Short mmCIF file of C-alpha atoms and ligand atoms in Angstrom, two decimals:
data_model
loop_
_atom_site.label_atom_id
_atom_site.label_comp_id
_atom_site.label_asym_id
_atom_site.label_seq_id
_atom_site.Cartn_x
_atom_site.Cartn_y
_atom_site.Cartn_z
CA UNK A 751 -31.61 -29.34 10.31
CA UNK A 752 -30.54 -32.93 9.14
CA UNK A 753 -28.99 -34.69 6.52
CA UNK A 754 -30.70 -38.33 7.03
CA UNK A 755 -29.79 -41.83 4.24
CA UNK A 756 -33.64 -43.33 4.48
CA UNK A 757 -34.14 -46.44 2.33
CA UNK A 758 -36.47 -49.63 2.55
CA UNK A 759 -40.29 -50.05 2.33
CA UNK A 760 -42.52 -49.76 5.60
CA UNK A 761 -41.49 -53.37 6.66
CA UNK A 762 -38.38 -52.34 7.42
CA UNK A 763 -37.10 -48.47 6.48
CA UNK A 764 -33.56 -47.92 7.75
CA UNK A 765 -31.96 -44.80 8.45
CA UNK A 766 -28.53 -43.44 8.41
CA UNK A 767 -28.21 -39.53 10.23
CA UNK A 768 -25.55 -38.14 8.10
CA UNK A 769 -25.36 -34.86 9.78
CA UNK A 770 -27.53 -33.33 12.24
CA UNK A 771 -27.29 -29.90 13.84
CA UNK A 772 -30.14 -28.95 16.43
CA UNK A 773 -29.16 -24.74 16.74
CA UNK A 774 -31.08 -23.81 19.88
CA UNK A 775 -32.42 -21.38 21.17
CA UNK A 776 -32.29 -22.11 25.12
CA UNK A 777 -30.17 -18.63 25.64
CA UNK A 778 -32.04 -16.53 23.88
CA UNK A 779 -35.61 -17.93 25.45
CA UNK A 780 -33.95 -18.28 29.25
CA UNK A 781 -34.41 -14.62 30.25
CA UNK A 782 -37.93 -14.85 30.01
CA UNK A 783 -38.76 -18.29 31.22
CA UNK A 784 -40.09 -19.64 28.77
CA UNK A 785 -40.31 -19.91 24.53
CA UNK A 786 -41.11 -15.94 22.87
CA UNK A 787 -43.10 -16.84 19.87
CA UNK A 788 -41.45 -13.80 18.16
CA UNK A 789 -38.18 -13.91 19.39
CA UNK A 790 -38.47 -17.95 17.77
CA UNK A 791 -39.35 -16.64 14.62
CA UNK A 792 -36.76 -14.03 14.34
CA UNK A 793 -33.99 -16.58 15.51
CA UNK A 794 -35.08 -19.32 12.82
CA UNK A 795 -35.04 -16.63 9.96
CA UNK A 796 -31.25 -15.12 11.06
CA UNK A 797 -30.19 -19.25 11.35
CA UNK A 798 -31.74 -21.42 8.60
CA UNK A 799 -29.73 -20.10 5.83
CA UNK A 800 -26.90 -20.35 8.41
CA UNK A 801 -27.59 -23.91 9.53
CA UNK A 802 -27.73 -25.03 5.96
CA UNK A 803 -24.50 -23.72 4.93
CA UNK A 804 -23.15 -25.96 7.71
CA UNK A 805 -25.18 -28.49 7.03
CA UNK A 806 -24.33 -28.84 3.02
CA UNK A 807 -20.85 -27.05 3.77
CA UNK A 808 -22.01 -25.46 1.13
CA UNK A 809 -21.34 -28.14 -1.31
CA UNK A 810 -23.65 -27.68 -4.69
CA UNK A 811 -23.34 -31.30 -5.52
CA UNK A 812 -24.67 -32.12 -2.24
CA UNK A 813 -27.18 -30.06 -2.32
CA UNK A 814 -28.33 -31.25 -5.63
CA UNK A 815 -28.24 -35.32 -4.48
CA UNK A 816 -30.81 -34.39 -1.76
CA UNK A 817 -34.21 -36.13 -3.15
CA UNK A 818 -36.66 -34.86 -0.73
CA UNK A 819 -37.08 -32.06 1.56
CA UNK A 820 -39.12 -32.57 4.44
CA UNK A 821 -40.27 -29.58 6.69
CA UNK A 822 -42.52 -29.95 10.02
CA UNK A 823 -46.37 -28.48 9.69
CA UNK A 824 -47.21 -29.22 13.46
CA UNK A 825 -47.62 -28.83 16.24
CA UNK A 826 -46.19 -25.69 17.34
CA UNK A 827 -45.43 -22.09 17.58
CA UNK A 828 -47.23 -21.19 14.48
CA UNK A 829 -44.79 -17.88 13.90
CA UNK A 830 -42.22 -20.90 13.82
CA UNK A 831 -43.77 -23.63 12.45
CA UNK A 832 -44.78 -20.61 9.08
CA UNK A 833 -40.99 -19.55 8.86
CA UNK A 834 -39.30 -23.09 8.10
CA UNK A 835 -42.51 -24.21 5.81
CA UNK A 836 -41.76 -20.72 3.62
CA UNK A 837 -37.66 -21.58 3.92
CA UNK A 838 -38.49 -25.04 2.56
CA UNK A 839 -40.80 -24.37 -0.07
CA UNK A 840 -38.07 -21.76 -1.49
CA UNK A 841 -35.30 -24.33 -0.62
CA UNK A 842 -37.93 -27.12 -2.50
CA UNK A 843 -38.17 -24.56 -5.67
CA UNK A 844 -34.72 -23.98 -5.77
CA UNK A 845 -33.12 -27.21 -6.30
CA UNK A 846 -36.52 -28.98 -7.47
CA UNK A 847 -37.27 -31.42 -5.30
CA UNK A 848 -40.08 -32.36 -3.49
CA UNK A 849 -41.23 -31.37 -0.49
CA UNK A 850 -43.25 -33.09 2.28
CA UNK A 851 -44.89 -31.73 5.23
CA UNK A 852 -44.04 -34.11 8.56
CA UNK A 853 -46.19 -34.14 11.90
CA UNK A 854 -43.53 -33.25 14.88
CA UNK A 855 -45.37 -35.87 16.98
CA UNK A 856 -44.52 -38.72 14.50
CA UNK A 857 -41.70 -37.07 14.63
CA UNK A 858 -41.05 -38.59 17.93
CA UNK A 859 -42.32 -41.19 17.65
CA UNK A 860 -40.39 -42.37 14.60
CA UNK A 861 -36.97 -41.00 16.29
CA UNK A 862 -37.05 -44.71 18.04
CA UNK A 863 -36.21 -45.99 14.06
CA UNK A 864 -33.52 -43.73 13.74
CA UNK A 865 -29.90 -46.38 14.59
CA UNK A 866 -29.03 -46.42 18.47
CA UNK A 867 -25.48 -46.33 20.16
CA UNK A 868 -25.29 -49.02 22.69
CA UNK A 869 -21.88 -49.16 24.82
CA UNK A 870 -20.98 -53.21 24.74
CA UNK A 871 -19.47 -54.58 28.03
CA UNK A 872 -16.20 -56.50 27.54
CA UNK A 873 -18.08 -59.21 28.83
CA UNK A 874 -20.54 -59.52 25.69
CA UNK A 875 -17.64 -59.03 23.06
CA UNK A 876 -16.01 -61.33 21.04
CA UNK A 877 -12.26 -62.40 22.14
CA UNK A 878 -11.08 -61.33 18.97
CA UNK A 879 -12.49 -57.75 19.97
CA UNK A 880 -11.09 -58.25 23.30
CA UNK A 881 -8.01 -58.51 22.66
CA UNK A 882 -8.38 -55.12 20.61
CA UNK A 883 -8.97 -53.09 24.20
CA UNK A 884 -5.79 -51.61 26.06
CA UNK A 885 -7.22 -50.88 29.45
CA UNK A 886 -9.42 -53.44 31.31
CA UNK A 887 -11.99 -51.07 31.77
CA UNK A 888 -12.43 -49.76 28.21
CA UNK A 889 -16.04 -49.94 26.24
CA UNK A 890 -17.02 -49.97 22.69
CA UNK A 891 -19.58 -48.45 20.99
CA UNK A 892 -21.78 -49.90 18.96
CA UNK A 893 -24.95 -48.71 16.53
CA UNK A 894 -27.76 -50.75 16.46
CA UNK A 895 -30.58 -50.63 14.30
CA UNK A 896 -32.53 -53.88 16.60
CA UNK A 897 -36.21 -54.32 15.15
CA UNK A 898 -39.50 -53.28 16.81
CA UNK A 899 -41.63 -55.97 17.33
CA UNK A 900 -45.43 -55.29 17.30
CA UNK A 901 -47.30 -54.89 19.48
CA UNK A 902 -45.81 -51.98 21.57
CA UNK A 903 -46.41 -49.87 24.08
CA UNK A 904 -45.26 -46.37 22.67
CA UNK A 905 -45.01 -43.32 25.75
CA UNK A 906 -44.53 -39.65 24.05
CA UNK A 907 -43.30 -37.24 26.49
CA UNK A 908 -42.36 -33.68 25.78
CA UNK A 909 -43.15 -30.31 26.66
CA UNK A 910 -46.79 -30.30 25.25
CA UNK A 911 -47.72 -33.32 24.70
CA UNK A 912 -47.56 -36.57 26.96
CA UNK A 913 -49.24 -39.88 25.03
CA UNK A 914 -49.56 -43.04 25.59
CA UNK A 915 -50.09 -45.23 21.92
CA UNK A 916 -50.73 -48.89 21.39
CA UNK A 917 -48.97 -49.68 17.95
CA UNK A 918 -49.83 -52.88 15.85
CA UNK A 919 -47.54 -52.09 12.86
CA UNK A 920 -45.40 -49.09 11.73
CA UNK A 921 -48.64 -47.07 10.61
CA UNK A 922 -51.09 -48.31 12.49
CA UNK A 923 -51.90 -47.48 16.18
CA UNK A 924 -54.38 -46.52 18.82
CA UNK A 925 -54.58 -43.50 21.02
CA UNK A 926 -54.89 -45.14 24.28
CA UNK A 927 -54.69 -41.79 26.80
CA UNK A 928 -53.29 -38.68 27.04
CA UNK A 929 -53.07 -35.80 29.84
CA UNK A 930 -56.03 -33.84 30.46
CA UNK A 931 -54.11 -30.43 31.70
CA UNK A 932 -50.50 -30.20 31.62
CA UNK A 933 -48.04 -32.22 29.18
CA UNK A 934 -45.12 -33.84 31.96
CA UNK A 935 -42.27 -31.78 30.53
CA UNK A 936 -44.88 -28.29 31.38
CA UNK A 937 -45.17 -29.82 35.11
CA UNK A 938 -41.30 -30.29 34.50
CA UNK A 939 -40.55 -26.75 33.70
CA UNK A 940 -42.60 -25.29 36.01
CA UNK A 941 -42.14 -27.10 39.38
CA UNK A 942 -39.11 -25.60 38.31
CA UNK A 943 -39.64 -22.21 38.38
CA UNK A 944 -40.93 -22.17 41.66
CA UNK A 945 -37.83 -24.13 42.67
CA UNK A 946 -36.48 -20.58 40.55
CA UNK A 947 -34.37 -22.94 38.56
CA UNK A 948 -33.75 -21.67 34.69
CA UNK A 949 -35.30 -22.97 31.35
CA UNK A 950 -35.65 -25.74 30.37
CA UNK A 951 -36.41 -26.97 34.00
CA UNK A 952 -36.45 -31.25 32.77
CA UNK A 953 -32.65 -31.31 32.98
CA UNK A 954 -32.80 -29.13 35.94
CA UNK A 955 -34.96 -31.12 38.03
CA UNK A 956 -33.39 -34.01 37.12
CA UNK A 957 -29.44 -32.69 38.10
CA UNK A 958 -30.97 -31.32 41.33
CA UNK A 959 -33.24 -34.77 42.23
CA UNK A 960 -29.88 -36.65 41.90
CA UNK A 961 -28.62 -34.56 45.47
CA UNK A 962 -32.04 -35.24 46.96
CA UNK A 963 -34.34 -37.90 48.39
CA UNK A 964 -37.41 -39.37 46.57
CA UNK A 965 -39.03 -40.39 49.19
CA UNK A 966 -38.73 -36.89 52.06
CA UNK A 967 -42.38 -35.80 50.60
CA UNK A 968 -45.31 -37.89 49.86
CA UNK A 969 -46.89 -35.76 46.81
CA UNK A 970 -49.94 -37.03 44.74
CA UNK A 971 -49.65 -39.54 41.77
CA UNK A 972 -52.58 -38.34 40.10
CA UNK A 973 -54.74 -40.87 37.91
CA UNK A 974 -52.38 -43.69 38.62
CA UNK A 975 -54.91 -45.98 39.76
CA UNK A 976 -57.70 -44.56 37.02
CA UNK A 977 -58.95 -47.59 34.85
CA UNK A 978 -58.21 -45.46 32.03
CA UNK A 979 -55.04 -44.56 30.14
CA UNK A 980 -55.10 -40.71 31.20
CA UNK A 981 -52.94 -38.61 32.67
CA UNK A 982 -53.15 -35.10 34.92
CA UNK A 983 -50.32 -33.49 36.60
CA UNK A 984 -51.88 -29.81 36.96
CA UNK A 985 -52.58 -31.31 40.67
CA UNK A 986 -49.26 -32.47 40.94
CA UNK A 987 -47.74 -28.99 40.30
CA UNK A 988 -50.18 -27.20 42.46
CA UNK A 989 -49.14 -29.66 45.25
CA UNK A 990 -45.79 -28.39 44.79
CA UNK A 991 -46.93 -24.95 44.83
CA UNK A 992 -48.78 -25.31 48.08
CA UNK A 993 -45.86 -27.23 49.39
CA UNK A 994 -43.37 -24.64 49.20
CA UNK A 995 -45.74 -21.73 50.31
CA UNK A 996 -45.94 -23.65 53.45
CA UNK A 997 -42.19 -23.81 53.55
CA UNK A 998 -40.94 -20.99 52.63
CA UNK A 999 -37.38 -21.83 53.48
CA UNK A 1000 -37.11 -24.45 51.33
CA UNK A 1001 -36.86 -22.53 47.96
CA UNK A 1002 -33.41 -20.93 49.87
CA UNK A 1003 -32.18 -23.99 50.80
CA UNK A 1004 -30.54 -26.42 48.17
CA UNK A 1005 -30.72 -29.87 50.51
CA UNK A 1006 -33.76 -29.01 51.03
CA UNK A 1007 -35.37 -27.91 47.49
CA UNK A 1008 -33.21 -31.18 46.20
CA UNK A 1009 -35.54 -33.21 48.02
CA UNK A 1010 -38.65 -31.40 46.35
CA UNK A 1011 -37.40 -31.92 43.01
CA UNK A 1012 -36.47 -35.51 43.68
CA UNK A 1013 -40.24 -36.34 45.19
CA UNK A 1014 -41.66 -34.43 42.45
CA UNK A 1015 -39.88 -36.63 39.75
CA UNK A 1016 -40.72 -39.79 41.60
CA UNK A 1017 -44.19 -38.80 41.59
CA UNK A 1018 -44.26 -38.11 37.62
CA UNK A 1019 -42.18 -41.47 37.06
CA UNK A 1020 -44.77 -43.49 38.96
CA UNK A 1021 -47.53 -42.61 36.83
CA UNK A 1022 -45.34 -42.10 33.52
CA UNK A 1023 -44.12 -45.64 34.45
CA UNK A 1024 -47.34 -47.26 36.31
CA UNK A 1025 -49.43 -46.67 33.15
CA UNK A 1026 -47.32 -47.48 30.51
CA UNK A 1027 -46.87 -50.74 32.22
CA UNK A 1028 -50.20 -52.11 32.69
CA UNK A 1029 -50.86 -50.56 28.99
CA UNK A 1030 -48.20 -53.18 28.39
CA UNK A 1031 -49.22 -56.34 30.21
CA UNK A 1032 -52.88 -55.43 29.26
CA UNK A 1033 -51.99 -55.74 25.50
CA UNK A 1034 -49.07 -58.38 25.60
CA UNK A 1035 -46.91 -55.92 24.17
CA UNK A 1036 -43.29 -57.09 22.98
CA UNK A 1037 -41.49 -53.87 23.16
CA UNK A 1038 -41.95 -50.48 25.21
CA UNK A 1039 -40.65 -47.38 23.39
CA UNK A 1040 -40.38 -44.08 24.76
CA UNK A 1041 -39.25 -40.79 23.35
CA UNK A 1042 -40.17 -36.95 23.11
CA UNK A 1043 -37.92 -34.84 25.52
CA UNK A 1044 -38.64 -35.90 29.03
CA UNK A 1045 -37.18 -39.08 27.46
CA UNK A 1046 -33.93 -37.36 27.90
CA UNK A 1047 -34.74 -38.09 31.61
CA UNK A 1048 -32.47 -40.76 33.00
CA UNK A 1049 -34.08 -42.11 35.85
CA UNK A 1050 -37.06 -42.01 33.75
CA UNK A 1051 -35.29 -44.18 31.41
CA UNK A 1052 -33.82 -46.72 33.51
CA UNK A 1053 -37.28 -47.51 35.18
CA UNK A 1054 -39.24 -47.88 32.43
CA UNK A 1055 -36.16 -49.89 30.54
CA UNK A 1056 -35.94 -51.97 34.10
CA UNK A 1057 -39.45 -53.12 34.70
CA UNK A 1058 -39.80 -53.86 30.40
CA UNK A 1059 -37.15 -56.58 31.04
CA UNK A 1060 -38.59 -57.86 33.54
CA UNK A 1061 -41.77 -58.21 31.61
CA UNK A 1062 -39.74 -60.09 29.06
CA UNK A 1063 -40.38 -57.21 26.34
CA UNK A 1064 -37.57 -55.02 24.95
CA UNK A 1065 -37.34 -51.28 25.29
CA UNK A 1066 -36.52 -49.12 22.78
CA UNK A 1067 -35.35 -45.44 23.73
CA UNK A 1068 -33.46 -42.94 21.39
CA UNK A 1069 -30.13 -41.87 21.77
CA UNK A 1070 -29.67 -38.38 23.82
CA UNK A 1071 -29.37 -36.51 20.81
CA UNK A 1072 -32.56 -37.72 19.34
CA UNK A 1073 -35.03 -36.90 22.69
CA UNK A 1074 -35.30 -33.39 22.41
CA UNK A 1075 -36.46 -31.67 19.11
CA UNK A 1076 -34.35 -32.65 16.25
CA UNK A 1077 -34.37 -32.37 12.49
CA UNK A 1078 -33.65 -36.07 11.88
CA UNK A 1079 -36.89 -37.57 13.57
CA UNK A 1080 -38.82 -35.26 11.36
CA UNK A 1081 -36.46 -36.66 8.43
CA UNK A 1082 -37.83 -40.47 9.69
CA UNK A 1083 -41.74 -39.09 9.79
CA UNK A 1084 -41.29 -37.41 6.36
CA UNK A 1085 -39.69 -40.38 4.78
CA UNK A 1086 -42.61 -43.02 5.65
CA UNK A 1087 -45.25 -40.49 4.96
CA UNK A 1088 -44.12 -40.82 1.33
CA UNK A 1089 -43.97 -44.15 1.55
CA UNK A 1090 -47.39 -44.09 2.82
CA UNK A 1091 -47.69 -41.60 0.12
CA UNK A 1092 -50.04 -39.56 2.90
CA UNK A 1093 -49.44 -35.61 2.38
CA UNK A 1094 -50.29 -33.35 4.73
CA UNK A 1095 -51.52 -29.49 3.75
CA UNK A 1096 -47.56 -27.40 3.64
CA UNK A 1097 -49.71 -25.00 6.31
CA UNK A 1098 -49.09 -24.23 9.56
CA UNK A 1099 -51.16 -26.54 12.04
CA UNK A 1100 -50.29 -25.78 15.77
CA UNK A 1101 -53.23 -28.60 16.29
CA UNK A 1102 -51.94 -31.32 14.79
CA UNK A 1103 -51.60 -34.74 17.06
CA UNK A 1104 -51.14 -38.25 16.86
O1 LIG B 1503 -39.76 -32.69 22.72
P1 LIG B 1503 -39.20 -31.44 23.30
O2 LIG B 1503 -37.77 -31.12 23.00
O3 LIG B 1503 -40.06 -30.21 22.85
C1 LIG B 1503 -41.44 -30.30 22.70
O4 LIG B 1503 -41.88 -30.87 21.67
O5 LIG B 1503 -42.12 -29.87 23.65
O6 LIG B 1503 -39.44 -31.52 24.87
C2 LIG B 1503 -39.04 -30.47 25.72
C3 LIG B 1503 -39.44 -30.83 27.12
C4 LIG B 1503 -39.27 -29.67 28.09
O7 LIG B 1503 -40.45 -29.54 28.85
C5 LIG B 1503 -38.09 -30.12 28.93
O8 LIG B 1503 -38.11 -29.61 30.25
C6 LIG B 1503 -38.24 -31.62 28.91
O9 LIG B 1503 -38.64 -31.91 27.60
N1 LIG B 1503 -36.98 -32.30 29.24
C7 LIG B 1503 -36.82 -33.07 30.34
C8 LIG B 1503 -35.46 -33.47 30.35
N2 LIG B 1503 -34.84 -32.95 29.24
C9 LIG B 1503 -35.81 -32.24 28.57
N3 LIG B 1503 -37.67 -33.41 31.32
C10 LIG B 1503 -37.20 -34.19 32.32
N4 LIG B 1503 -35.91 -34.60 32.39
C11 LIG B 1503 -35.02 -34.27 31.45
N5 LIG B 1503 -33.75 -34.68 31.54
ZN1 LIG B 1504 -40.86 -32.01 20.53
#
């Protein structure tokens, strides 16, 4: 749940997160593997009234200065996605204000509007700030709110969806490929459950790759060299699969399942990465954004951000916070569907896309 400041027309809406508390549900989902549609339900109705009283402290007056609720309709667990749409619309009666419906997609997409936190180098501060910082080595932080420029290049990655987006303005964009089987953060989590590493398995992977070598096993980059914008990485997986079946030390050994989980994540960034690129050159694109979770991944991140520059185009990436599901993105996709004054149906839609 999030408290976000949103103000501004669709030429330039800026946002300020004034509070925002993501209360997972990783432990209670990591015994079995994977998200329990009913266990998610039961966990949002114990911690939404919770999660608000932190998130209001529950201060009437600030309660009462909210001027629009926003809840997410889609995609998703629909035992979920039915729980906070009923909390809202009794939240939305009770202080009357309106409430909006947001799609968790443009969710993430929007999070790359939401202000960044860049650390400045001593190097590209002022003297006047330098001679602020004690210790030589010190760095400041700094939030950003840099503009977009059109057009971009916009990669969604999460756990069940992975998209690739052209975008002309704000609104206005084109579906340019998506995966035909699994989303990259489902190849994610379940290369590493053979690898029996717990759930989620994207930060997993990525902690073991770092001990590993990228390069010990040559596995398939599916579709990279397709003339369309697709992606696949069922075939990927089952590589992996087949892999360690004929190695069946390797799951026992950490050295050795390191270097499986670093080849595996080479082989998704080179075709996460590959596409988006030529995507970009293709349409002359002045910035590259990516977000949904596996945008949390930092070798993910420093490729794509790496070979941007060196196309001359800026990349945009959220802050940590903001990869993974959050309550301000949906705060951001809420905001400039009113301005768009679009609504979408306050019903559950586990369909719902970009
Ligand atoms: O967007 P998200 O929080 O939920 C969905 O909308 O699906 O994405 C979750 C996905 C999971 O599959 C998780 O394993 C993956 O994002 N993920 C990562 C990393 N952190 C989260 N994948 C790769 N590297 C990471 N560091
Ligand atoms: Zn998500």
């Amino acid at each position: 749940m999030a408290l976000v400041d949103a103000r501004g027309g669709l030429k330039n809406p800026q946002f300020k997160v004034l509070k925002n508390i993501v209360s997972s549900q990783i432990a209670v989902h990591r015994p079995f593997g994977g998200v329990v549609p009913n266990l998610a339900k039961r966990e949002h109705i114990k911690n939404l009234p919770k999660v608000l009283g932190q998130l209001t402290a529950n201060n009437l007056k600030l309660k009462t200065s909210i001027d629009l609720i926003a809840v997410t309709v889609g995609p998703g667990l629909e035992p979920a996605l039915w729980t906070g749409i009923e909390y809202a619309k009794q939240l939305s009666k009770e202080l009357k204000k309106p409430l909006i419906g947001a799609n968790h997609m443009e969710g993430h997409l929007y999070s790359n509007w939401l202000p960044r936190t860049v650390i400045a180098s001593r190097a590209k501060q002022s003297l006047k700030q330098q001679s602020k910082i004690v210790s030589p080595l010190s760095h400041v932080k700094e939030v950003r709110n840099d503009k977009i420029l059109f057009p971009a290049i916009a990669l969604v990655v999460s756990g069940g969806h992975t998209i690739l987006l052209k975008m002309d303005s704000l609104i206005k964009w084109k579906n340019l490929g998506e995966t035909l089987d699994d989303a990259a953060g489902e190849a994610f989590d379940k290369v590493a459950r053979m690898l029996k590493l717990p759930y989620p398995g994207g930060p997993e992977i990525q902690k073991l790759a770092k001990k590993g070598n990228p390069k010990a096993i040559k596995f398939p980059r599916p579709m990279l060299k397709s003339d369309d914008y697709n992606f696949s990485f069922s075939g990927l997986k089952t590589s992996v699969l087949y892999y360690l079946r004929d190695n069946p030390l390797v799951a026992s050994r950490q050295s050795l399942s390191a270097d499986v989980a670093a080849s595996f994540q080479q082989a998704v960034l080179d075709v996460l990465v590959g596409k988006t690129m030529r995507a970009a050159r293709s349409y002359g694109a002045k910035s590259v954004l990516l977000c949904g979770g596996v945008s949390a991944n930092l070798a993910l991140r420093e490729e794509l951000k790496l070979k941007t520059n060196n196309l001359g185009a800026s990349f945009f990436v959220p802050d940590f916070e903001y990869n993974t599901d959050n309550a301000a993105m949906i705060a951001v996709a809420a905001y400039i569907q009113y301005l768009r004054k679009k609504k979408l149906k306050l019903e559950a839609n586990s369909n719902l896309s970009l």
